[in-house]
mmCIF file of C-alpha atoms in Angstrom:
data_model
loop_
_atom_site.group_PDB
_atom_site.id
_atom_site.type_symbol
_atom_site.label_atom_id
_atom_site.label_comp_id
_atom_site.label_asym_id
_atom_site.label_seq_id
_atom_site.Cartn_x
_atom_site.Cartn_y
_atom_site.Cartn_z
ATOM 1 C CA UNK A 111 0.000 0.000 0.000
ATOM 2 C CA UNK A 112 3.135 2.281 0.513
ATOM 3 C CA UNK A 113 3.965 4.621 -2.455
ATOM 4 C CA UNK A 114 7.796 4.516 -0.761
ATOM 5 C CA UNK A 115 10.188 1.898 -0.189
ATOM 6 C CA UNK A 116 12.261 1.070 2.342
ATOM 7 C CA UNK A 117 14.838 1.492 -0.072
ATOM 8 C CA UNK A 118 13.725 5.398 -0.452
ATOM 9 C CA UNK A 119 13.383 5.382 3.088
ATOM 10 C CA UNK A 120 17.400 4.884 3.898
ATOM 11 C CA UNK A 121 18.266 7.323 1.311
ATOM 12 C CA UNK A 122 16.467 10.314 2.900
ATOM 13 C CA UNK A 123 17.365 9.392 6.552
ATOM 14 C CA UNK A 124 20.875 8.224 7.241
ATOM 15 C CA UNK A 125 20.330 7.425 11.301
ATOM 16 C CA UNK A 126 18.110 4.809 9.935
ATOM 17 C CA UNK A 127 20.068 1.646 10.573
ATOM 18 C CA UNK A 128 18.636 -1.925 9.381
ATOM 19 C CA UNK A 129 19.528 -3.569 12.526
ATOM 20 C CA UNK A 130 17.595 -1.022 14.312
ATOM 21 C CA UNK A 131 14.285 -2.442 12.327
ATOM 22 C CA UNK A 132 15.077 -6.064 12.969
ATOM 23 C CA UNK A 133 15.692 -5.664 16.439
ATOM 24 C CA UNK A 134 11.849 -3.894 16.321
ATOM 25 C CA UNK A 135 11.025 -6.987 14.414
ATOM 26 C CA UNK A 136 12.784 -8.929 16.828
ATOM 27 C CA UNK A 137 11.064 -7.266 20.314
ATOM 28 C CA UNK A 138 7.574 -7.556 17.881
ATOM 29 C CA UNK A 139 7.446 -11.453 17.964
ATOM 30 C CA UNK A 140 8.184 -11.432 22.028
ATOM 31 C CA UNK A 141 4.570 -9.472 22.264
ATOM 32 C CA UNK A 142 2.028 -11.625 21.026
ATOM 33 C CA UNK A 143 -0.844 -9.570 21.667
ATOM 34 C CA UNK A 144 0.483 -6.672 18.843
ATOM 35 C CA UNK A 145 -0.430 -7.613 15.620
ATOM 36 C CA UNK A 146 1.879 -7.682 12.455
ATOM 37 C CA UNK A 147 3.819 -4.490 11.989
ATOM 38 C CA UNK A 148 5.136 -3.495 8.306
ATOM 39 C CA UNK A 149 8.542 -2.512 8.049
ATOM 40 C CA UNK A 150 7.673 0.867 6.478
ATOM 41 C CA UNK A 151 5.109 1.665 9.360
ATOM 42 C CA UNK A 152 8.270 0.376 11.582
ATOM 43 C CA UNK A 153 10.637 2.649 10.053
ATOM 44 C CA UNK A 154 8.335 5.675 10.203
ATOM 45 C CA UNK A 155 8.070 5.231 14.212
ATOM 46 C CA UNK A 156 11.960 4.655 14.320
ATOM 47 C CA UNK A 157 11.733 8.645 12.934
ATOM 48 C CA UNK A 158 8.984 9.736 15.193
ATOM 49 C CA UNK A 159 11.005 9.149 17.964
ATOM 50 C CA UNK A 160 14.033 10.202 16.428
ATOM 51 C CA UNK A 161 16.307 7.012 16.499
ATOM 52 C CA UNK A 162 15.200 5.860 20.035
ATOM 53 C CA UNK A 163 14.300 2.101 20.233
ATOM 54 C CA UNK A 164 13.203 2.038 23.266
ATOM 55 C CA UNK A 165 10.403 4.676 23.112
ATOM 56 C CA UNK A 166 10.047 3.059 19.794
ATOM 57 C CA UNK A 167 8.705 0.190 20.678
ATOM 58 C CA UNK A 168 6.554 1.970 23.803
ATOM 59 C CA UNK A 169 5.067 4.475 21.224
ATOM 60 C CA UNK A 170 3.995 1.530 18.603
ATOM 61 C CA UNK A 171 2.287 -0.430 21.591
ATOM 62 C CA UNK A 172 0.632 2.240 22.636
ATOM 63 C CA UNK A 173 -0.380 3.709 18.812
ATOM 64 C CA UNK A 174 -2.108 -0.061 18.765
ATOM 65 C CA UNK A 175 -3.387 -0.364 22.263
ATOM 66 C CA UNK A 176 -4.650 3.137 21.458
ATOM 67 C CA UNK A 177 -6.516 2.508 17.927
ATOM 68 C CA UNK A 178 -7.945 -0.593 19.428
ATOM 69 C CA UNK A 179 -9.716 1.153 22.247
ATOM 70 C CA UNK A 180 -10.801 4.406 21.119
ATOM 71 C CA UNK A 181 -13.158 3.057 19.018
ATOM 72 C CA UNK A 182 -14.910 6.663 18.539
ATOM 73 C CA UNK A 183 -11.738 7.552 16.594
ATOM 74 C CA UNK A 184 -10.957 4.614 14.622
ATOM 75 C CA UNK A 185 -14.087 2.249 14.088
ATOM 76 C CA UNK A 186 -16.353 2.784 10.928
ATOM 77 C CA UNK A 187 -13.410 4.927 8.775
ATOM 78 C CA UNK A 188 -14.705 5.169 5.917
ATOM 79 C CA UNK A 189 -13.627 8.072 3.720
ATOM 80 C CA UNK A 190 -16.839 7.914 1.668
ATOM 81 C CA UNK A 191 -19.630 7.752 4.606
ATOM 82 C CA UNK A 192 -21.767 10.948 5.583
ATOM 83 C CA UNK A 193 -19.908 11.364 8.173
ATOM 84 C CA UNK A 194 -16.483 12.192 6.665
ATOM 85 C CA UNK A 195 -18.153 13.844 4.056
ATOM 86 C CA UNK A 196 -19.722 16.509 6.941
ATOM 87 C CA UNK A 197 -16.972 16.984 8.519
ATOM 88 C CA UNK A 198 -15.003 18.110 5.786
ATOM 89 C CA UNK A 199 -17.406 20.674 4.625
ATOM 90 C CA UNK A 200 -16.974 22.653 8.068
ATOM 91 C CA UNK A 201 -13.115 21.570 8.857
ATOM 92 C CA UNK A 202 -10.483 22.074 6.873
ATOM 93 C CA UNK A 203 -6.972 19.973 6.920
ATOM 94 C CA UNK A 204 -4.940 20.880 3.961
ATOM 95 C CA UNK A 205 -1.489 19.677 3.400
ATOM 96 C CA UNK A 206 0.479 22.086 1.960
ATOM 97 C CA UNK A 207 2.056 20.892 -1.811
ATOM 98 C CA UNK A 208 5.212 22.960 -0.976
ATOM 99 C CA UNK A 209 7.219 21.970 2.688
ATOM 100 C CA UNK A 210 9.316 24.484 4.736
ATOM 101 C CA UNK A 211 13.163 25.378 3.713
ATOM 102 C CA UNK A 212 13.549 22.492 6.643
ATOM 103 C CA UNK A 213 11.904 20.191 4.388
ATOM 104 C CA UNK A 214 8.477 19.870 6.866
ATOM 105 C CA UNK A 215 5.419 19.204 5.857
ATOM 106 C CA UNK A 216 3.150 22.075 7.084
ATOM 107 C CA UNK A 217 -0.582 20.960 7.767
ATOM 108 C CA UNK A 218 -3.226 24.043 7.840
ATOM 109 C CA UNK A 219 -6.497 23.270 10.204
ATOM 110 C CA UNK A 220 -8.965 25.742 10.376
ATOM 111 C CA UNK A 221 -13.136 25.340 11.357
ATOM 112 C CA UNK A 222 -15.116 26.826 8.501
ATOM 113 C CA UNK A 223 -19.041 26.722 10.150
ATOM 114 C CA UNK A 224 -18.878 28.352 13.325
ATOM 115 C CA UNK A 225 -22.174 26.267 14.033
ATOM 116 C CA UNK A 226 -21.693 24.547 16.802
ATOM 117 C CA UNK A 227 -24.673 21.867 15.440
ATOM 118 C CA UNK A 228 -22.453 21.025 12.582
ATOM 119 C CA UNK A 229 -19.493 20.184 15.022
ATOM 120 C CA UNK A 230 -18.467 16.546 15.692
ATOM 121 C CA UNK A 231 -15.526 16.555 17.520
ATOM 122 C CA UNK A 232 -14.978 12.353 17.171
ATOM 123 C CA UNK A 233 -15.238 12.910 13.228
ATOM 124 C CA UNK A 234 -13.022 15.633 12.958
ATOM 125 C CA UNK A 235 -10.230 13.642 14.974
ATOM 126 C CA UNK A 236 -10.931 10.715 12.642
ATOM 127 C CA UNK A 237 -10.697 12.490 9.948
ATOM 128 C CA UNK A 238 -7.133 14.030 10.750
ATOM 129 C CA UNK A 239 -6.075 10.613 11.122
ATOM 130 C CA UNK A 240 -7.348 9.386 8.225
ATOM 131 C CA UNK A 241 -5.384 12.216 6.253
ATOM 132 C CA UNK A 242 -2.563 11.512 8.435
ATOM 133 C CA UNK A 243 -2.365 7.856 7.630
ATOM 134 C CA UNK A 244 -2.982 8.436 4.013
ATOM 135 C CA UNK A 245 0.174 10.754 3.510
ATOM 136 C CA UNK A 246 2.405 8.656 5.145
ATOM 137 C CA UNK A 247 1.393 5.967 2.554
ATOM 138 C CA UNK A 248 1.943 8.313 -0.477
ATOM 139 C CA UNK A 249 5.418 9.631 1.578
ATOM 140 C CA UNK A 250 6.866 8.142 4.014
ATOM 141 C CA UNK A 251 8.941 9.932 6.777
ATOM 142 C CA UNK A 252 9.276 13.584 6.426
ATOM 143 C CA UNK A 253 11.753 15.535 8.737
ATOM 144 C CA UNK A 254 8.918 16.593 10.564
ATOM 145 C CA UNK A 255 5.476 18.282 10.949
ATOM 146 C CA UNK A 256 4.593 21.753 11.435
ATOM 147 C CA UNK A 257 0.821 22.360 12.581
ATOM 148 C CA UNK A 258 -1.164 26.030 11.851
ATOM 149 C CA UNK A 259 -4.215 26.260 13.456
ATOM 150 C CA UNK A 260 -6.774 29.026 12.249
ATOM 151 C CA UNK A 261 -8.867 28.950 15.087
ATOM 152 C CA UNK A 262 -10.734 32.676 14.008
ATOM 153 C CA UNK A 263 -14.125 30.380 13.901
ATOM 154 C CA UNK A 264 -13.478 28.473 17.166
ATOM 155 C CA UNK A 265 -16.007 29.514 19.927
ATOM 156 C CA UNK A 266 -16.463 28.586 23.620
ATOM 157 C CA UNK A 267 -19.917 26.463 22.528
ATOM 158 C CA UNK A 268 -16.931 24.430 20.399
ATOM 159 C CA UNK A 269 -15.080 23.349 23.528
ATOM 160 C CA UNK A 270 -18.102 22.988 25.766
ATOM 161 C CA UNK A 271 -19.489 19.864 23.561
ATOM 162 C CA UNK A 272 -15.997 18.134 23.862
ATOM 163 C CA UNK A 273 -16.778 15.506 25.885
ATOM 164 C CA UNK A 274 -14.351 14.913 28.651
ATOM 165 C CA UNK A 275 -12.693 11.321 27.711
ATOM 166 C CA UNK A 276 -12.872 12.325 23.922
ATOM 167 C CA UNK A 277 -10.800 14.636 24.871
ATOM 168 C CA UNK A 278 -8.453 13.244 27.078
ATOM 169 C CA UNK A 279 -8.739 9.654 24.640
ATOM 170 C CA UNK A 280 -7.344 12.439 21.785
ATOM 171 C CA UNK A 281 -4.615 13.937 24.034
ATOM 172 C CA UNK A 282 -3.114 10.746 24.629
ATOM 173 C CA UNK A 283 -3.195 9.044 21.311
ATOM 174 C CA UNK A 284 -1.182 12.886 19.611
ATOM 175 C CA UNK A 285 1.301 12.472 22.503
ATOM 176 C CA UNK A 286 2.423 9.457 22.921
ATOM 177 C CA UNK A 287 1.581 7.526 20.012
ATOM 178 C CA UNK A 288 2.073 10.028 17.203
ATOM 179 C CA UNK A 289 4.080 7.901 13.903
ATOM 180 C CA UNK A 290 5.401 11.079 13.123
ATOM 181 C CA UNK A 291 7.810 13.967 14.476
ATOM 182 C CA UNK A 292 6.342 16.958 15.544
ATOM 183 C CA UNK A 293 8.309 20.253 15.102
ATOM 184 C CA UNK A 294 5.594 23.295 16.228
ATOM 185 C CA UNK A 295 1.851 23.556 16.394
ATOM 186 C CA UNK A 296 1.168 27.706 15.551
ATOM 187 C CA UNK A 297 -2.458 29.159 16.471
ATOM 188 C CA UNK A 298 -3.058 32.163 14.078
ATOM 189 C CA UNK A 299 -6.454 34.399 14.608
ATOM 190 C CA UNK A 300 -6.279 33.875 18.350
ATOM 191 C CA UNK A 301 -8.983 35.441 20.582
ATOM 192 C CA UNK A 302 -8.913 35.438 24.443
ATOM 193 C CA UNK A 303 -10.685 32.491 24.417
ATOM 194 C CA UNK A 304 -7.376 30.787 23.078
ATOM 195 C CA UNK A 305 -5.874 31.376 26.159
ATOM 196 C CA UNK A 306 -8.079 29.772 28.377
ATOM 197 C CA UNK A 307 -8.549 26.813 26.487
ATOM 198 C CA UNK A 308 -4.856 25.901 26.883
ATOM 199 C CA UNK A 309 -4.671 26.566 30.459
ATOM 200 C CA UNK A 310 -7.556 24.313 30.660
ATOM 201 C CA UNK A 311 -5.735 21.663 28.745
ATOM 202 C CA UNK A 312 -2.745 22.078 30.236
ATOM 203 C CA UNK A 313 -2.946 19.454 32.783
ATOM 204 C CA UNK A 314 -3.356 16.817 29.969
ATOM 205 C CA UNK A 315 -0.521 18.245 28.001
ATOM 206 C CA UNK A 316 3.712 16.932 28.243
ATOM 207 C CA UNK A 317 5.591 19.931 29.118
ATOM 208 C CA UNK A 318 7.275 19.335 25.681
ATOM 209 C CA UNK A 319 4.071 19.505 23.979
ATOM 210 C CA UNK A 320 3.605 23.052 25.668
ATOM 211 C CA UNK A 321 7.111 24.028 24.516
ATOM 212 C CA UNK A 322 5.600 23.296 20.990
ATOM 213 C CA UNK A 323 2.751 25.898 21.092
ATOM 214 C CA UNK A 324 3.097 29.267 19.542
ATOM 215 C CA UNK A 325 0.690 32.052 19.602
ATOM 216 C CA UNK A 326 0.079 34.382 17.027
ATOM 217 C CA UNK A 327 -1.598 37.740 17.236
ATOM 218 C CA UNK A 328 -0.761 38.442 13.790
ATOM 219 C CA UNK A 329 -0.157 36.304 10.971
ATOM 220 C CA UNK A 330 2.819 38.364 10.205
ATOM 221 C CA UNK A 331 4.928 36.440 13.085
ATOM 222 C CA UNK A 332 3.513 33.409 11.723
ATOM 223 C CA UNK A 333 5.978 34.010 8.429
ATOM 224 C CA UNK A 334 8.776 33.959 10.208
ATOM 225 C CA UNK A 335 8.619 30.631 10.821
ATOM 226 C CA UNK A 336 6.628 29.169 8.042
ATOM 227 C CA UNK A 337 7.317 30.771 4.426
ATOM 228 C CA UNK A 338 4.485 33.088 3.349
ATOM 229 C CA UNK A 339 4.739 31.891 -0.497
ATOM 230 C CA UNK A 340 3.894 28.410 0.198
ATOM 231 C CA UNK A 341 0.770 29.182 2.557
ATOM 232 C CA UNK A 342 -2.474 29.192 0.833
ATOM 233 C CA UNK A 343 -4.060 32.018 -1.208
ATOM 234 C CA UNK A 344 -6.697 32.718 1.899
ATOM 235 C CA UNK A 345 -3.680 34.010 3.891
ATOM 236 C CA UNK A 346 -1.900 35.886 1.070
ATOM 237 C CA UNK A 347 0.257 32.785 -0.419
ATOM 238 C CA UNK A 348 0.942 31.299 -3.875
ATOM 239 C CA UNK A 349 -0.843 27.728 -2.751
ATOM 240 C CA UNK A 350 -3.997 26.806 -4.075
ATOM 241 C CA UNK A 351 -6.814 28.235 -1.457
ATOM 242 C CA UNK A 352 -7.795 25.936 1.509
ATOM 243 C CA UNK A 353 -10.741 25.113 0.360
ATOM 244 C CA UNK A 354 -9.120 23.551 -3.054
ATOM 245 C CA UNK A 355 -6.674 21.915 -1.098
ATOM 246 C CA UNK A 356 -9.093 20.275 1.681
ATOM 247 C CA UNK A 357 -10.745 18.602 -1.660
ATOM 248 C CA UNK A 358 -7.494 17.308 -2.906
ATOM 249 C CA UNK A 359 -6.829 15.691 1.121
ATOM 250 C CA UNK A 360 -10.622 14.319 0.846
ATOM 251 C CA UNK A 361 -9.914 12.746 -2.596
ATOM 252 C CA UNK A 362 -6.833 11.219 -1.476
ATOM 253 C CA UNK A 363 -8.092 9.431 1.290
ATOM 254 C CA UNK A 364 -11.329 8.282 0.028
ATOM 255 C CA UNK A 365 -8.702 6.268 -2.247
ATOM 256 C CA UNK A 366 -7.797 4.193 0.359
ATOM 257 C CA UNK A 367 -10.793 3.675 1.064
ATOM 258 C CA UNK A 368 -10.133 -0.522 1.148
ATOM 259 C CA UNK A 369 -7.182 0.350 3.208
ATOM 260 C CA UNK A 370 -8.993 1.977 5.972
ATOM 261 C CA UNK A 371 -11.408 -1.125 6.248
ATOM 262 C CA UNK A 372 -9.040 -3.191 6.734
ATOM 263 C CA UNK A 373 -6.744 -1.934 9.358
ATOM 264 C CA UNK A 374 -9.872 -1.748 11.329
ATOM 265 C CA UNK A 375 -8.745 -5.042 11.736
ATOM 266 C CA UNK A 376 -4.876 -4.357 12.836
ATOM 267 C CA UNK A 377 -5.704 -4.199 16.838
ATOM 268 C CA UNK A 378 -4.634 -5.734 20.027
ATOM 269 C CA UNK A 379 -5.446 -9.064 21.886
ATOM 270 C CA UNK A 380 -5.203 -8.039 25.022
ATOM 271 C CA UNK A 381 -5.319 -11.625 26.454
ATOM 272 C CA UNK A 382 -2.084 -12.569 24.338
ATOM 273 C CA UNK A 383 -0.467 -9.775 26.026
ATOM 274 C CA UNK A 384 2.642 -10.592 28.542
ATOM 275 C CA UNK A 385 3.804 -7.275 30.070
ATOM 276 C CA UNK A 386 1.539 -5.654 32.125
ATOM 277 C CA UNK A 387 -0.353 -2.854 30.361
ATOM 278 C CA UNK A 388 0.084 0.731 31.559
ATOM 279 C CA UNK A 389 -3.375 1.429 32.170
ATOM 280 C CA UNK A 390 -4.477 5.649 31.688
ATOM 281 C CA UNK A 391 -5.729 7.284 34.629
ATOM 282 C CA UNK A 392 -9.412 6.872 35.575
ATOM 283 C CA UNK A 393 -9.989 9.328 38.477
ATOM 284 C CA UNK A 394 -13.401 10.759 38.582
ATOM 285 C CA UNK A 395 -12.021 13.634 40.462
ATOM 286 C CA UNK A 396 -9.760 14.699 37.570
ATOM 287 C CA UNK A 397 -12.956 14.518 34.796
ATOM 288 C CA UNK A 398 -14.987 17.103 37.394
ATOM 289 C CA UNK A 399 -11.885 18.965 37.833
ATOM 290 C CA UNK A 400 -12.038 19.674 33.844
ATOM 291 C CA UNK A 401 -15.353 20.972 34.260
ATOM 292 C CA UNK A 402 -14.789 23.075 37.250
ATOM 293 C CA UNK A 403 -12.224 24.558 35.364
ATOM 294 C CA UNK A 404 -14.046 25.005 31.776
ATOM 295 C CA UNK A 405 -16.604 27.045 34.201
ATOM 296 C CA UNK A 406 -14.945 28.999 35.525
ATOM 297 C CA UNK A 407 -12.889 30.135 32.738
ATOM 298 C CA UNK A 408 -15.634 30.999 30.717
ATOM 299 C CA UNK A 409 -17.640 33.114 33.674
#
């Protein structure tokens, strides 16, 4: 299913070392209850974690343990369904055609209908990780990924509907089982209420993570990290304009279409598995703390 080989794979990244995949092979077939791993979906993990084998194989037990369980993120993907379909119309995810001078691959988000009725929080996280998935598949490993989030049409009613283990489910799966290296996640078009949604989150965020966020008053400061020529029309680019490009990411997936179905099937046996599993935290005094929090932010 891979447009790359492994073959293209050791040309662009010279810390990848063969014996590094076999001995992921090798530490695969001593945990029966993961299921078959590609080398190319091995290699791109290798990268994620820049080199490190031992959060290597952490992060691709818990990218499975994860995909198994949250089944409101990854059961029923299918690119053609309503669903997908709805949630493209009022969310945007555009790849950019042209990456940074660093050679990262910059991925623009932005909510189109402010209406909070047309906002499904579960389908828009599916469908970023169905576009995720189906890059990698046409690319490979990139050096790493640069996020801009417009989030001018992002209101309090937006945050309010999250449910509480959606959101925590989502936090988890981007931060510790991410197949890919991120490099910055910019918010352009922020409003106060910007603010208090990360201080809200910040309990659920990896001080890393935090290091990663950059605010933007202006879209000017936003240049000087990511080119201006190779953003899209809507903010004063030479790309094609976001909505364009959100078609192009919806016709790409929906051609893996057959591919989707079936990793539904790629998941964990949990009664095969040896090592005991590192459970996430369940405490009923941390969900009402969320909402003590989201209420009083937003007095």
């Amino acid at each position: 299913m891979f447009k790359v080989t492994l073959e293209d794979e050791f040309k662009k990244n010279p810390e990848l070392k063969a014996e590094d995949i076999e001995d992921v092979k090798a530490w695969l077939k001593s945990q029966p209850h993961l299921p078959p791993v590609p080398d190319l979906v091995i290699v791109l993990f290798l990268q994620a974690c820049q080199w490190d084998l031992d959060l290597t194989k952490k992060t691709i037990d818990i990218y499975y343990t994860c995909r198994t369980e949250y089944t409101e993120f990854f059961a029923d993907r299918d690119p053609l369904s309503q669903e997908i379909q709805d949630i493209a119309k009022t969310h945007h995810v555009v790849y950019l055609p042209q990456r940074d001078p660093e050679g990262n691959q910059i991925i623009v988000t932005r909510t189109v209908d402010p209406d909070i009725k047309n906002y499904n929080f579960a389908a828009l996280v599916k469908y970023y990780t169905m576009s995720t998935e189906a890059f990698q598949l046409e690319n490979g490993t990139v050096p790493g990924i640069v996020m801009v989030c417009d989030v001018d049409n992002f209101k309090a009613s937006h945050f309010w509907c999250v449910p509480f283990k959606q959101a925590k489910n989502n936090m988890r799966y981007s931060q510790e089982a991410a197949s890919f290296h991120i490099k910055a996640v910019h918010h352009i078009n922020i409003h106060p209420l910007i603010h208090k949604m990360l201080q809200i989150l910040k309990p659920l965020l990896k001080a890393e993570v935090i290091e990663l966020i950059k605010m933007h008053s202006s879209i000017e400061t936003l240049f000087q990290s990511v080119p201006k020529e190779i953003m899209p029309k809507d903010y004063g680019g030479e790309a094609p304009t976001m909505e364009e490009l959100n078609e192009l990411n919806l016709q790409r997936i929906q051609k893996y279409q057959q591919y989707f179905k079936d990793e539904q099937k790629v998941v964990v046996d949990e009664s095969k598995r040896i090592s005991k599993k590192a459970k996430q935290s369940e405490d009923p005094e941390e969900e009402k703390g969320w909402w003590l929090l989201k209420k009083l932010s937003f007095k």
